[in-house]
Amino acid sequence: MQDKNVSTSPLRTGDGLKIPVQYIKGVGPKRADLLKQMALHTAEDILYNLPRRYEDRSNFTPISKVTSGQRHTLKGQVLTFGLKKTKRGISVFQVAIGDNTGVIYAMWFNQPFVKKYFKVGQKIILYGKVDMYDVLVINQPEYEILDDNDDGEDSAHIGRIVPIYPLTKEVAQKFIRALTKKVVEDYNRFLHDTLPTKIRAKNKLVDIRFAINNIHFPTNNENLKRAYQRVVFEEFFILQCAIALRKKDVKTEEGLSHRVEGELMESFKKSIPFELTKGQAEAIRHIENDMKDPKPMNRLLEGDVGSGKTIVATYALVLTVQNGFQGTIMVPTEILAEQHYLNLSKILVPLGINVSLLIRSIPDSAKEKIKQQIKDGDADIVVGTHALIQEAIEFKRLGLCVIDEQHKFGVTQRDVLRRKGKKPDVLVMTATPIPRTLALTVYGDLDISIIRELPPGRRPISTYWVEDDEREKVYKFVGEQVKLGRQAYIVYPRIHESKSSEVLAATQMYDRLKDEVFKDFKVGLMHGQIDGAEKDKIMTDFKKGEINILISTVVIEVGIDVPNASVMVIENAERFGLAQLHQLRGRVGRGEHDSYCILLSNPTTKDAKKRLEALTETVDGFAIAEEDLELRGPGEFFGTRQHGLPEIRFGNIVSDMEIMEQARKEAFELIHRDPGLNAPENKLLKEILYSRFKGRAGLIHVG
C-alpha cells in the first residue's frame, strides 16, 4: 500500500518541490492537517494531485440566452441584494445580477455571511445550474468577484476550462483549486523530465512543465489532451520499465533444464482418458519449450472455468518428476487442495508417483512425517495451501511450482514458494480470464498461454435473472431438479444476518429452507467459519449425493467439482462482482445434464443491472472479464496491489490502452538496449525506479 507520508510523484524533482504544504502561502498548520488527510504533504504532491474531471466554463452566456436546467457561465454586474427568511425559517441571500441582455437572481440558502462580500456595482462571474420560476434563478452558484480592471480570464474558477479535484468533506473545491494554481505558478519550474529526450521526441510528447500546467489549467482542449497523454504515458512507461526489468531478471537467471522424452511421460500420455483440445495441446508445447530451456519458466496459464487447465499442469508436474525433481501445486483453499490431491493420486499413483497433501488441518504427527518425506525427496508431488509457504518446509530438489487460482495469492507469496528451490520453473493458473489490458500490467512479466475452448461434452449453462417476487417459482424449480436426481447450490453473500441490512444470509436461510421449503430433501450448510474436518465431510456427502441441496457462501467459488450438480441459485446476486458470479456459475454444467444458473436480485444501480444482464447474455469468460474491467475499473478487478505493483493513478488502462501499448513497447526496447539503465540520459529514470519499487518484494532489481 502506498505510504501516505511519502511524496508519490514518479519524477525526480528539485528540492523546491519538497517544501511541506504548511509553508505554502495561504495554507498554515490547520489547513496543512486537512491536506495531509488527502495525502498532500508537499508542493510536489499538489502538482500530481490531478483533476478527476473538468468543466468548460470558458464561454460566457448572455443572460437572455440561458436555458433552464442547464449549467452556464455568466458575467454581469451586481444590481441589488438582500437577505430574507422563508415561512419555514430558512435564510435566503439573493443577489440581482444583470448584463445588457437581462437579469438573473443568484440565491444562497442558510449562508447569511455571504452578504458581506457583495457591493452594488461589482463585476461578477457566476457558474451554476439555471432554473426558471417567475424569474430566472441560479441557486448556490460558484462565483468570483472581479476587480475593476479584471475581465475574469485569469480566474482559477470561472471563465476557463476548470479542474474539479477529488476532495474530503473538510476541504472546499475552491480552496484546493486556488492552492493548486499558486503551486503550479510558483513550483512548476522545479520539475525535471524523467523521460529520455529521444522517447519524448519519437512519441511527440510535450515537456513535463507544459504538461503539468495544462493538466491543471488547460488553455484549450487540445493542450489538455496533450498534457494528459504526456502524464499518462510517463506513468505507464515507468510501470512497464519495472515489468521489463523483472522479466529480464528472471530470464537471465540460470534455472533447470528438463528432458521432455521418457518412459514416464509416455505412460502418462497413454493414461489420459480423453483427447486434448487444441488449446491444451498448444499450452503443453509452450510449457515443454520453457522447461527444456535452462532459463526458469515464468508462465501464466489462463482459461475459462472447466477448460481443462489441471491436466496441462499435471503434464508439467509429471515432466519435472521424470527428470528427478519434485513438483508442488499451491491452491487457496483446503477443499480445493484435497480435490487436487485425490484427482492427481488417481492418475499418478499407478505410474509410481508419490503424491502428498499438506494442509493446516492435518494432525501434527502426520504433518511432520510429510515434511520429512518432502525433505528426503520421497514426496514427488506436494499439493497444499498457504501451509506450503507458512510452514518450515524444505524440498530436496524442487523443480516446478504450480500456483492455482493465482489471483488469490500475492507476488510475495509466489516468490516465497519459488525460493524453496534453486530457480525452479513456475506455472501460475487462473480460471478468471484476464483482459489483455491487465495482462500487460499486472502479469506483464509472465509469458502467457490461453486455453479458449471447452473440452467436448461440456454442456452450456442456461442463465436467468429473476426478481425476488418470483423466489417461490425458483424454489419449485430446484425441487423439480432434485426429484430428477440432480443436486443444487444456493449461494448467499453473507454467513450471518445483519440488523442494518436486508441482505440474506446463509445460516438463517438454511434453517428456513431445511425446515420449510425443502423439508423433503437433504439440505447441507457450508461456509468459511466451519472447521476443516466438517467442511470435508459436508463436501464428501454432497459429492456422494447424500446432500441434495447445499446452502453456501462463496467458499465453493473455486474449483469444486460435482458433476451431478445442475442448478446454481445466487441470492442477492447484485452483491457479487461479475467475475465472481461467473466463477460461481462454473460450479454447475460439469456433467452430462442440462444445467442452470439463476440470479435472484432486485438491483438498484445501473452497474448492478449491467452485470446481471452481461451474465445472462454470454458464458464466454473472456467477454465477461472485459465487461467486468469496464464496470469495476483496474484498481478493483483483481486488487492489483496484491501483485506488488503500484496503483495506476493517472491513466485508465481500459480507455488509454493505446498509450499503454506504446509505453510498453518503448520501455521494453529501452531495457533491452540498456538493461542496467547506466546511460547518462537514463540516470533519473533509474533513480525513480529504485525509489518507487525498492520496497516491493520480488518485483524488480534495478541496475
XYZ file of C-alpha atoms in Angstrom:
703
model
C 0.000 0.000 0.000
C 1.207 3.477 -0.878
C 2.847 5.275 2.053
C 0.889 8.487 2.566
C 3.871 10.118 4.239
C 5.984 9.880 1.117
C 5.690 12.045 -1.974
C 4.222 9.947 -4.756
C 5.369 11.690 -7.912
C 7.074 9.440 -10.453
C 9.550 12.189 -11.220
C 12.940 13.066 -9.893
C 12.476 16.689 -8.867
C 14.353 19.624 -7.420
C 14.350 20.167 -3.670
C 11.920 23.073 -4.081
C 9.127 20.593 -4.633
C 9.764 19.001 -1.236
C 8.520 22.069 0.663
C 5.809 20.973 3.143
C 2.348 22.290 2.285
C 2.202 24.085 5.636
C 4.759 26.614 4.377
C 2.993 27.376 1.102
C 1.404 30.818 1.280
C -2.267 30.623 2.293
C -2.092 27.175 3.949
C -0.745 27.180 7.517
C -0.812 24.360 10.117
C -4.586 23.852 10.325
C -5.182 23.548 6.596
C -1.988 21.503 6.249
C -3.503 18.862 8.543
C -6.589 18.701 6.296
C -4.427 18.398 3.184
C -2.442 15.558 4.763
C -5.684 13.614 5.053
C -5.756 13.788 1.248
C -2.124 12.523 1.073
C -0.979 16.035 0.079
C 2.195 16.640 2.090
C 4.383 18.661 -0.261
C 4.197 21.006 -3.237
C 5.083 18.006 -5.376
C 2.050 16.093 -4.141
C -0.198 19.011 -5.099
C 1.262 19.128 -8.616
C 0.441 15.433 -9.006
C -3.000 15.601 -7.428
C -4.650 15.521 -10.822
C -8.227 16.648 -11.514
C -10.845 13.903 -11.699
C -12.772 15.838 -14.362
C -13.175 19.259 -15.964
C -15.982 21.738 -16.554
C -15.808 24.059 -19.531
C -16.662 27.468 -18.098
C -14.794 29.326 -20.802
C -17.764 30.687 -22.726
C -19.927 33.391 -21.149
C -23.633 33.096 -21.986
C -25.738 36.270 -22.244
C -28.454 36.114 -19.582
C -31.163 36.311 -22.244
C -29.771 33.154 -23.901
C -29.640 30.802 -20.862
C -31.548 27.507 -20.874
C -33.458 26.318 -17.823
C -31.994 23.110 -16.407
C -28.547 23.701 -17.956
C -25.291 24.922 -16.387
C -23.976 28.255 -17.600
C -21.120 30.673 -17.032
C -22.444 34.235 -16.727
C -20.773 37.622 -16.366
C -22.634 40.679 -15.091
C -22.949 43.422 -12.510
C -24.474 43.387 -9.022
C -27.697 45.429 -9.204
C -29.255 44.831 -5.766
C -29.025 42.295 -2.960
C -30.861 41.440 0.247
C -31.437 38.866 2.973
C -34.851 37.385 3.741
C -36.413 34.404 5.512
C -38.905 31.898 4.173
C -42.045 30.781 6.054
C -40.059 27.754 7.212
C -37.358 29.976 8.710
C -34.744 29.330 6.020
C -32.362 32.236 5.439
C -32.080 33.226 1.764
C -29.488 35.676 0.448
C -30.473 36.945 -3.002
C -28.432 38.991 -5.485
C -29.849 40.513 -8.675
C -27.233 40.413 -11.414
C -27.644 41.979 -14.823
C -25.883 42.302 -18.156
C -27.045 44.288 -21.147
C -29.469 41.473 -22.119
C -31.333 40.656 -18.893
C -31.401 39.971 -15.141
C -30.914 36.757 -13.131
C -31.188 36.150 -9.383
C -28.404 34.282 -7.556
C -29.519 32.657 -4.305
C -27.667 31.162 -1.344
C -29.524 29.292 1.423
C -28.594 29.494 5.111
C -25.412 31.415 4.310
C -26.139 34.953 5.606
C -22.396 35.625 5.925
C -22.161 35.780 2.105
C -23.753 39.247 2.293
C -20.521 40.871 3.442
C -18.768 40.016 0.159
C -21.098 41.983 -2.137
C -21.472 45.629 -3.173
C -23.791 47.224 -5.725
C -21.930 47.861 -8.976
C -19.412 44.991 -8.578
C -18.484 42.969 -11.646
C -19.072 39.269 -11.017
C -18.804 35.893 -12.740
C -21.252 33.086 -11.857
C -21.329 29.405 -12.707
C -24.157 27.015 -11.907
C -27.459 25.479 -12.934
C -30.145 27.897 -14.121
C -33.841 27.375 -13.294
C -36.911 29.323 -14.408
C -39.570 30.137 -11.828
C -41.328 33.518 -12.048
C -37.842 34.852 -12.770
C -34.505 33.345 -13.811
C -32.687 31.879 -10.794
C -29.228 30.368 -10.316
C -29.055 28.514 -6.977
C -25.869 28.181 -4.909
C -23.610 29.224 -7.819
C -19.843 29.293 -7.762
C -18.877 32.901 -8.105
C -15.933 35.213 -8.388
C -15.991 38.960 -7.761
C -13.743 40.785 -10.211
C -11.510 43.790 -9.673
C -12.393 46.896 -11.677
C -9.773 46.101 -14.330
C -10.248 42.316 -14.229
C -12.088 40.587 -17.066
C -12.040 37.162 -15.328
C -9.744 35.455 -17.811
C -7.076 34.742 -15.185
C -9.521 33.232 -12.682
C -8.865 29.718 -11.443
C -12.572 29.030 -11.058
C -14.559 30.656 -13.855
C -14.126 31.803 -17.439
C -11.935 28.862 -18.465
C -11.757 25.055 -18.577
C -11.934 24.475 -14.817
C -10.397 21.471 -12.982
C -12.547 19.542 -10.480
C -10.451 17.746 -7.840
C -11.183 14.793 -5.549
C -11.963 16.125 -2.062
C -12.602 15.297 1.554
C -15.550 16.910 3.395
C -13.383 19.466 5.152
C -11.615 20.831 2.043
C -13.512 23.088 -0.371
C -13.144 22.741 -4.134
C -12.447 26.454 -4.495
C -9.607 26.318 -1.946
C -7.831 23.327 -3.456
C -8.179 24.823 -6.936
C -6.721 28.192 -5.871
C -3.911 26.465 -3.971
C -3.096 24.282 -6.961
C -2.953 27.326 -9.239
C -0.493 29.014 -6.892
C 1.688 25.888 -6.624
C 1.699 25.426 -10.406
C 2.761 29.060 -10.861
C 5.431 29.045 -8.132
C 6.863 25.496 -8.168
C 6.431 24.114 -11.686
C 9.907 25.439 -12.552
C 11.486 22.818 -10.262
C 10.227 19.908 -12.376
C 12.715 17.872 -14.392
C 11.962 15.453 -17.204
C 12.395 11.786 -16.455
C 11.571 10.579 -19.952
C 14.640 10.371 -22.199
C 14.587 13.093 -24.856
C 14.604 10.609 -27.764
C 11.490 8.853 -26.429
C 9.690 12.181 -25.953
C 10.572 13.290 -29.467
C 9.665 9.971 -31.080
C 6.237 9.934 -29.403
C 5.609 13.682 -29.823
C 5.229 14.231 -26.087
C 5.278 17.699 -24.544
C 7.743 18.544 -21.791
C 6.702 17.956 -18.207
C 6.287 21.636 -17.253
C 3.885 22.268 -20.110
C 2.055 19.042 -19.184
C 1.574 19.936 -15.524
C 0.477 23.487 -16.384
C -2.113 22.291 -18.840
C -3.376 19.249 -16.990
C -4.472 21.569 -14.172
C -5.356 24.751 -16.037
C -5.572 23.972 -19.751
C -5.698 26.891 -22.126
C -7.784 24.788 -24.537
C -8.952 21.209 -25.068
C -6.078 20.352 -27.409
C -3.475 21.321 -24.806
C -5.386 19.347 -22.157
C -5.254 16.285 -24.410
C -1.507 16.691 -24.993
C -0.857 17.199 -21.265
C -2.920 14.151 -20.307
C -1.162 11.974 -22.865
C 2.236 13.018 -21.531
C 1.477 12.397 -17.849
C -0.252 9.069 -18.534
C 2.486 7.902 -20.907
C 5.108 8.617 -18.260
C 3.316 6.654 -15.550
C 2.723 3.689 -17.865
C 6.310 3.887 -19.123
C 7.791 3.730 -15.611
C 5.498 0.833 -14.715
C 6.458 -1.063 -17.877
C 10.161 -0.441 -17.247
C 9.722 -2.121 -13.859
C 7.947 -5.067 -15.501
C 10.616 -5.320 -18.210
C 13.360 -5.330 -15.573
C 11.640 -8.076 -13.636
C 11.174 -10.173 -16.761
C 14.816 -9.573 -17.663
C 15.935 -10.666 -14.185
C 14.015 -13.952 -14.463
C 15.230 -14.683 -17.996
C 18.900 -14.059 -17.178
C 18.890 -16.482 -14.239
C 20.219 -19.998 -14.678
C 17.474 -22.482 -13.887
C 16.753 -26.146 -14.584
C 16.727 -27.910 -17.928
C 14.219 -30.754 -18.402
C 14.373 -33.650 -20.825
C 10.971 -33.927 -22.498
C 11.082 -37.514 -23.798
C 10.979 -40.506 -21.458
C 9.083 -43.618 -20.392
C 7.207 -41.898 -17.569
C 5.865 -39.217 -19.911
C 4.804 -41.833 -22.447
C 2.981 -43.813 -19.764
C 1.259 -40.656 -18.547
C 0.136 -39.673 -22.061
C -1.384 -43.131 -22.561
C -3.255 -42.862 -19.257
C -5.118 -39.683 -20.270
C -8.669 -40.949 -20.976
C -9.610 -38.206 -23.485
C -8.192 -36.282 -26.408
C -6.621 -32.933 -25.560
C -8.198 -29.796 -27.011
C -6.218 -27.606 -29.375
C -5.686 -25.052 -26.593
C -4.464 -27.681 -24.135
C -2.030 -29.148 -26.681
C -0.653 -25.703 -27.522
C -0.214 -24.816 -23.846
C 1.689 -28.076 -23.316
C 4.000 -27.238 -26.232
C 4.725 -23.834 -24.647
C 5.481 -25.480 -21.296
C 7.718 -28.144 -22.837
C 9.773 -25.482 -24.605
C 10.044 -23.458 -21.389
C 11.079 -26.447 -19.300
C 13.679 -27.601 -21.836
C 15.288 -24.172 -21.655
C 17.711 -23.734 -18.712
C 16.196 -20.297 -18.083
C 13.408 -20.500 -15.471
C 9.855 -20.815 -16.789
C 7.607 -17.992 -15.643
C 4.296 -18.713 -17.392
C 0.659 -17.860 -16.813
C -1.903 -20.407 -17.977
C -5.331 -18.864 -18.256
C -8.545 -20.481 -19.348
C -12.220 -20.313 -18.611
C -13.945 -22.350 -15.923
C -13.794 -26.020 -16.973
C -11.353 -25.513 -19.858
C -9.021 -28.246 -18.613
C -6.060 -26.395 -17.140
C -5.452 -29.055 -14.492
C -4.422 -31.749 -16.979
C -1.929 -29.297 -18.511
C -0.456 -28.574 -15.078
C -0.345 -32.316 -14.351
C 1.624 -32.821 -17.574
C 4.217 -30.297 -16.349
C 4.377 -31.941 -12.897
C 4.989 -35.383 -14.403
C 7.687 -33.896 -16.631
C 9.587 -32.498 -13.643
C 9.265 -35.805 -11.742
C 10.605 -37.700 -14.793
C 13.722 -35.517 -14.570
C 14.318 -36.340 -10.916
C 12.776 -33.179 -9.462
C 9.871 -32.541 -7.122
C 6.767 -30.578 -8.060
C 4.304 -28.669 -5.921
C 0.879 -27.182 -6.531
C -0.402 -24.441 -4.214
C -4.123 -23.628 -4.066
C -6.134 -21.100 -1.986
C -8.467 -23.456 -0.066
C -8.194 -26.799 1.706
C -11.239 -28.107 -0.166
C -9.571 -27.452 -3.497
C -6.256 -28.885 -2.243
C -7.957 -32.133 -1.254
C -9.772 -32.292 -4.580
C -6.494 -31.852 -6.495
C -4.806 -34.420 -4.250
C -7.473 -37.045 -4.907
C -7.577 -36.408 -8.665
C -3.783 -36.422 -9.046
C -3.451 -39.550 -6.930
C -5.888 -41.455 -9.171
C -3.842 -40.642 -12.255
C -0.276 -40.636 -10.920
C -0.031 -43.225 -8.155
C -0.489 -46.067 -10.696
C 2.532 -44.600 -12.513
C 4.635 -44.893 -9.358
C 4.496 -41.189 -8.481
C 4.117 -40.376 -4.790
C 1.578 -37.542 -4.212
C 1.377 -35.875 -0.787
C -1.117 -33.440 0.748
C -0.033 -30.670 3.109
C -2.743 -28.521 4.684
C -3.148 -26.981 8.124
C -5.932 -29.281 9.292
C -3.720 -32.391 9.027
C -2.730 -33.662 12.512
C 0.739 -32.516 13.593
C 2.154 -36.043 13.720
C 1.112 -36.763 10.119
C 2.302 -33.323 9.048
C 5.796 -33.893 10.420
C 6.005 -37.182 8.550
C 5.011 -35.497 5.281
C 7.559 -32.725 5.850
C 10.295 -35.301 6.289
C 9.240 -37.077 3.076
C 9.445 -33.764 1.241
C 12.897 -33.070 2.691
C 14.145 -36.557 1.822
C 12.735 -36.381 -1.703
C 10.280 -39.257 -1.168
C 7.324 -36.983 -1.932
C 7.361 -36.436 -5.699
C 4.432 -34.015 -5.879
C 3.117 -31.982 -2.957
C -0.358 -30.443 -3.026
C -1.048 -27.769 -0.437
C -2.430 -24.406 0.616
C -0.637 -21.434 2.195
C 0.852 -24.054 4.516
C 3.443 -24.697 1.788
C 4.972 -21.271 2.381
C 3.999 -20.734 6.019
C 5.353 -23.984 7.397
C 9.063 -24.789 7.783
C 9.233 -26.976 4.684
C 12.389 -27.978 2.820
C 12.312 -29.590 -0.604
C 15.177 -31.845 -1.590
C 15.073 -30.811 -5.251
C 12.137 -28.588 -6.216
C 11.783 -28.355 -9.990
C 8.317 -26.883 -10.593
C 5.903 -24.660 -8.671
C 2.313 -24.606 -9.882
C 0.062 -21.949 -8.363
C -3.666 -22.475 -8.984
C -6.211 -19.657 -8.822
C -3.175 -17.450 -8.502
C -5.134 -14.179 -8.103
C -5.812 -15.373 -4.543
C -2.082 -15.084 -3.848
C 0.221 -12.061 -3.837
C 3.502 -11.702 -5.688
C 5.413 -12.095 -2.423
C 3.787 -15.460 -1.710
C 4.637 -16.635 -5.217
C 8.274 -15.710 -4.694
C 8.456 -17.333 -1.245
C 7.344 -20.648 -2.756
C 9.791 -20.263 -5.635
C 12.696 -19.664 -3.237
C 12.159 -23.095 -1.703
C 14.066 -24.443 -4.702
C 17.062 -23.384 -6.792
C 15.398 -21.351 -9.563
C 12.525 -23.798 -10.205
C 10.110 -23.322 -13.083
C 6.870 -21.519 -12.218
C 3.445 -22.087 -13.759
C 0.595 -19.931 -12.453
C -3.008 -20.646 -13.420
C -6.253 -18.748 -13.308
C -9.826 -19.616 -14.221
C -10.668 -15.925 -14.229
C -9.755 -14.884 -17.758
C -7.606 -11.785 -17.694
C -8.375 -8.900 -20.036
C -5.471 -8.079 -22.309
C -5.161 -4.652 -20.719
C -4.464 -6.194 -17.310
C -2.258 -8.897 -18.768
C 0.122 -6.158 -19.952
C 0.336 -4.666 -16.462
C -0.286 -6.994 -13.547
C 1.046 -10.019 -15.437
C 3.380 -8.242 -17.840
C 6.436 -10.150 -16.600
C 4.877 -13.549 -17.414
C 4.673 -15.446 -20.676
C 1.024 -16.293 -21.291
C -0.763 -19.377 -22.627
C -4.516 -19.251 -23.152
C -6.986 -22.147 -23.429
C -10.052 -20.647 -25.092
C -12.247 -23.629 -25.945
C -14.012 -26.025 -23.564
C -13.499 -29.806 -23.796
C -16.078 -31.714 -25.883
C -19.143 -32.737 -23.895
C -19.320 -29.693 -21.636
C -22.974 -28.656 -21.702
C -23.939 -24.978 -21.908
C -25.360 -23.366 -18.767
C -28.676 -21.533 -19.132
C -28.575 -18.330 -17.064
C -31.599 -16.354 -15.870
C -32.029 -13.147 -13.883
C -35.137 -13.403 -11.680
C -36.515 -10.782 -9.272
C -37.298 -11.581 -5.652
C -41.044 -11.799 -6.116
C -40.518 -14.986 -8.163
C -38.497 -16.699 -5.451
C -41.129 -19.390 -4.857
C -41.017 -20.360 -8.545
C -37.238 -20.725 -8.258
C -37.576 -22.950 -5.196
C -40.146 -25.065 -7.037
C -37.748 -25.481 -9.972
C -34.907 -26.513 -7.640
C -37.181 -29.131 -6.077
C -38.119 -30.492 -9.502
C -34.459 -30.851 -10.451
C -33.685 -32.692 -7.219
C -36.597 -35.081 -7.879
C -34.963 -35.840 -11.234
C -31.855 -36.931 -9.336
C -29.873 -33.708 -9.698
C -28.282 -31.570 -6.963
C -28.262 -27.805 -6.361
C -26.267 -24.998 -4.780
C -27.931 -21.947 -3.212
C -25.309 -19.274 -2.520
C -25.577 -16.250 -0.217
C -23.277 -13.215 0.126
C -23.143 -13.436 3.940
C -22.794 -16.050 6.654
C -24.939 -14.281 9.262
C -27.723 -11.707 9.165
C -27.057 -8.041 9.841
C -29.668 -5.843 11.535
C -28.651 -2.898 9.371
C -29.002 -4.754 6.053
C -31.665 -6.644 4.149
C -29.057 -8.894 2.512
C -29.905 -12.557 3.024
C -27.515 -14.793 4.969
C -26.663 -18.480 4.625
C -27.161 -19.593 8.241
C -30.618 -18.073 8.697
C -31.870 -19.149 5.264
C -30.537 -22.667 5.853
C -32.867 -23.051 8.834
C -35.879 -21.859 6.841
C -35.120 -23.839 3.693
C -34.308 -27.023 5.596
C -37.405 -26.910 7.804
C -39.986 -25.380 5.453
C -39.195 -25.146 1.746
C -37.085 -28.284 1.168
C -38.122 -30.386 4.141
C -38.444 -33.479 1.911
C -34.802 -33.238 0.806
C -31.402 -33.446 2.464
C -30.041 -29.924 2.889
C -26.460 -29.067 3.910
C -24.742 -25.855 5.033
C -21.236 -24.733 4.076
C -19.414 -21.507 4.969
C -15.974 -20.239 5.895
C -16.399 -20.451 9.672
C -16.959 -24.208 9.639
C -13.767 -26.070 10.587
C -11.777 -28.027 8.030
C -12.821 -31.533 9.040
C -16.511 -30.626 8.987
C -16.127 -28.939 5.589
C -14.519 -32.094 4.231
C -17.412 -34.213 5.474
C -20.017 -31.853 4.005
C -18.335 -31.792 0.588
C -17.825 -35.557 0.614
C -21.509 -36.086 1.441
C -22.504 -33.662 -1.323
C -20.287 -35.400 -3.881
C -21.746 -38.776 -2.880
C -25.279 -37.418 -3.288
C -26.102 -37.729 0.391
C -26.856 -33.973 0.393
C -29.315 -32.815 -2.277
C -29.103 -29.053 -1.803
C -26.045 -27.237 -0.468
C -26.623 -23.826 1.135
C -23.330 -21.980 0.962
C -21.343 -18.769 0.783
C -18.649 -18.126 -1.840
C -16.427 -20.714 -0.158
C -17.479 -23.009 -3.031
C -16.464 -20.415 -5.637
C -13.178 -22.018 -6.664
C -12.566 -25.437 -8.144
C -15.345 -27.534 -6.551
C -16.267 -30.303 -8.978
C -19.578 -32.142 -8.510
C -20.760 -33.385 -11.949
C -24.286 -34.174 -10.715
C -24.945 -30.581 -9.565
C -27.097 -28.922 -12.237
C -28.566 -25.823 -10.525
C -26.813 -22.783 -9.100
C -29.059 -20.205 -7.370
C -27.281 -16.997 -6.323
C -29.168 -14.850 -3.804
C -28.647 -11.069 -3.746
C -26.670 -11.502 -6.952
C -26.164 -7.751 -7.204
C -23.749 -8.041 -4.249
C -21.218 -10.052 -6.260
C -18.701 -8.970 -8.880
C -19.162 -10.158 -12.441
C -16.095 -12.400 -12.434
C -17.204 -13.929 -9.134
C -20.695 -14.625 -10.493
C -19.108 -16.340 -13.489
C -16.915 -18.443 -11.188
C -19.938 -19.498 -9.142
C -21.848 -20.373 -12.301
C -18.941 -22.607 -13.273
C -19.700 -24.975 -10.370
C -22.532 -26.452 -12.467
C -22.520 -27.721 -16.034
C -19.693 -30.128 -15.230
C -21.583 -33.328 -16.011
C -23.911 -34.772 -18.645
C -27.057 -32.938 -17.518
C -28.606 -29.651 -18.634
C -27.561 -27.004 -16.118
C -28.978 -23.713 -14.897
C -27.759 -20.606 -13.098
C -30.467 -18.415 -11.541
C -29.615 -14.922 -10.323
C -32.089 -13.739 -7.671
C -31.819 -9.978 -7.456
C -33.583 -6.631 -7.347
C -30.651 -4.365 -8.330
C -30.921 -0.649 -7.618
C -27.895 0.641 -9.544
C -27.172 0.840 -13.251
C -23.869 -1.047 -12.906
C -25.508 -3.888 -10.967
C -28.123 -4.276 -13.710
C -25.389 -4.300 -16.361
C -23.536 -7.069 -14.505
C -26.614 -9.275 -14.367
C -27.509 -8.593 -17.993
C -23.961 -9.413 -19.101
C -24.061 -12.761 -17.318
C -27.359 -13.772 -18.927
C -26.103 -12.832 -22.395
C -22.859 -14.844 -22.536
C -20.987 -17.740 -20.948
C -17.695 -16.594 -22.508
C -15.414 -15.842 -19.581
C -13.134 -13.635 -21.680
C -16.018 -11.402 -22.765
C -17.207 -11.268 -19.151
C -13.733 -10.332 -17.934
C -13.574 -7.381 -20.332
C -17.034 -6.232 -19.226
C -16.039 -6.619 -15.573
C -12.955 -4.497 -16.103
C -15.054 -1.802 -17.791
C -17.547 -1.772 -14.896
C -15.251 -2.067 -11.920
C -12.074 -0.439 -13.161
C -8.499 -1.743 -12.970
C -7.997 -0.947 -9.273
C -10.800 -3.277 -8.227
C -10.727 -6.034 -10.827
C -8.064 -8.145 -9.158
C -6.887 -5.904 -6.364
C -3.676 -5.104 -8.218
C -1.889 -4.098 -5.019
C -1.541 -7.727 -4.020
C 0.684 -8.286 -7.041
C 3.338 -5.872 -5.838
C 2.562 -3.234 -8.449
C 1.623 0.325 -7.562
C -1.890 1.527 -8.133
C -2.436 3.192 -11.521
C -3.196 6.779 -10.516
C -3.295 8.914 -13.638
C -4.380 6.789 -16.591
C -7.141 4.316 -17.283
C -5.818 1.055 -18.663
C -9.102 0.457 -20.473
C -9.609 3.755 -22.287
C -5.865 4.525 -22.504
C -4.890 1.160 -23.952
C -3.099 2.663 -26.964
C -0.908 4.803 -24.698
C -0.195 1.729 -22.539
C 0.891 -0.360 -25.520
C 3.185 2.338 -26.872
C 4.695 2.964 -23.426
C 5.263 -0.785 -23.030
C 6.978 -1.011 -26.412
C 9.304 1.887 -25.598
C 10.053 0.564 -22.094
C 10.949 -2.949 -23.236
C 13.128 -1.589 -26.047
C 14.932 0.688 -23.606
C 15.608 -2.112 -21.102
C 16.847 -4.306 -23.959
C 19.285 -1.558 -25.056
C 20.372 -0.549 -21.557
C 19.413 -3.278 -19.039
C 21.332 -1.575 -16.239
C 19.985 1.886 -17.084
C 23.567 3.139 -16.967
C 23.411 5.594 -19.876
C 23.537 9.245 -18.689
C 20.114 10.031 -20.191
C 18.584 7.201 -18.107
C 20.020 8.297 -14.761
C 16.860 10.000 -13.494
C 14.716 7.079 -14.648
C 16.932 4.644 -12.753
C 16.620 6.693 -9.567
C 12.835 6.849 -9.908
C 12.515 3.109 -10.457
C 14.630 2.425 -7.412
C 12.723 4.846 -5.180
C 9.283 3.687 -6.313
C 9.858 -0.066 -6.336
C 12.577 -0.805 -3.800
C 10.046 -1.846 -1.144
C 8.036 -4.143 -3.396
C 9.310 -7.608 -2.640
C 10.256 -9.713 -5.612
C 9.282 -7.103 -8.170
C 12.484 -5.809 -9.716
C 16.183 -5.397 -9.246
C 17.421 -2.116 -10.715
C 20.968 -1.980 -12.041
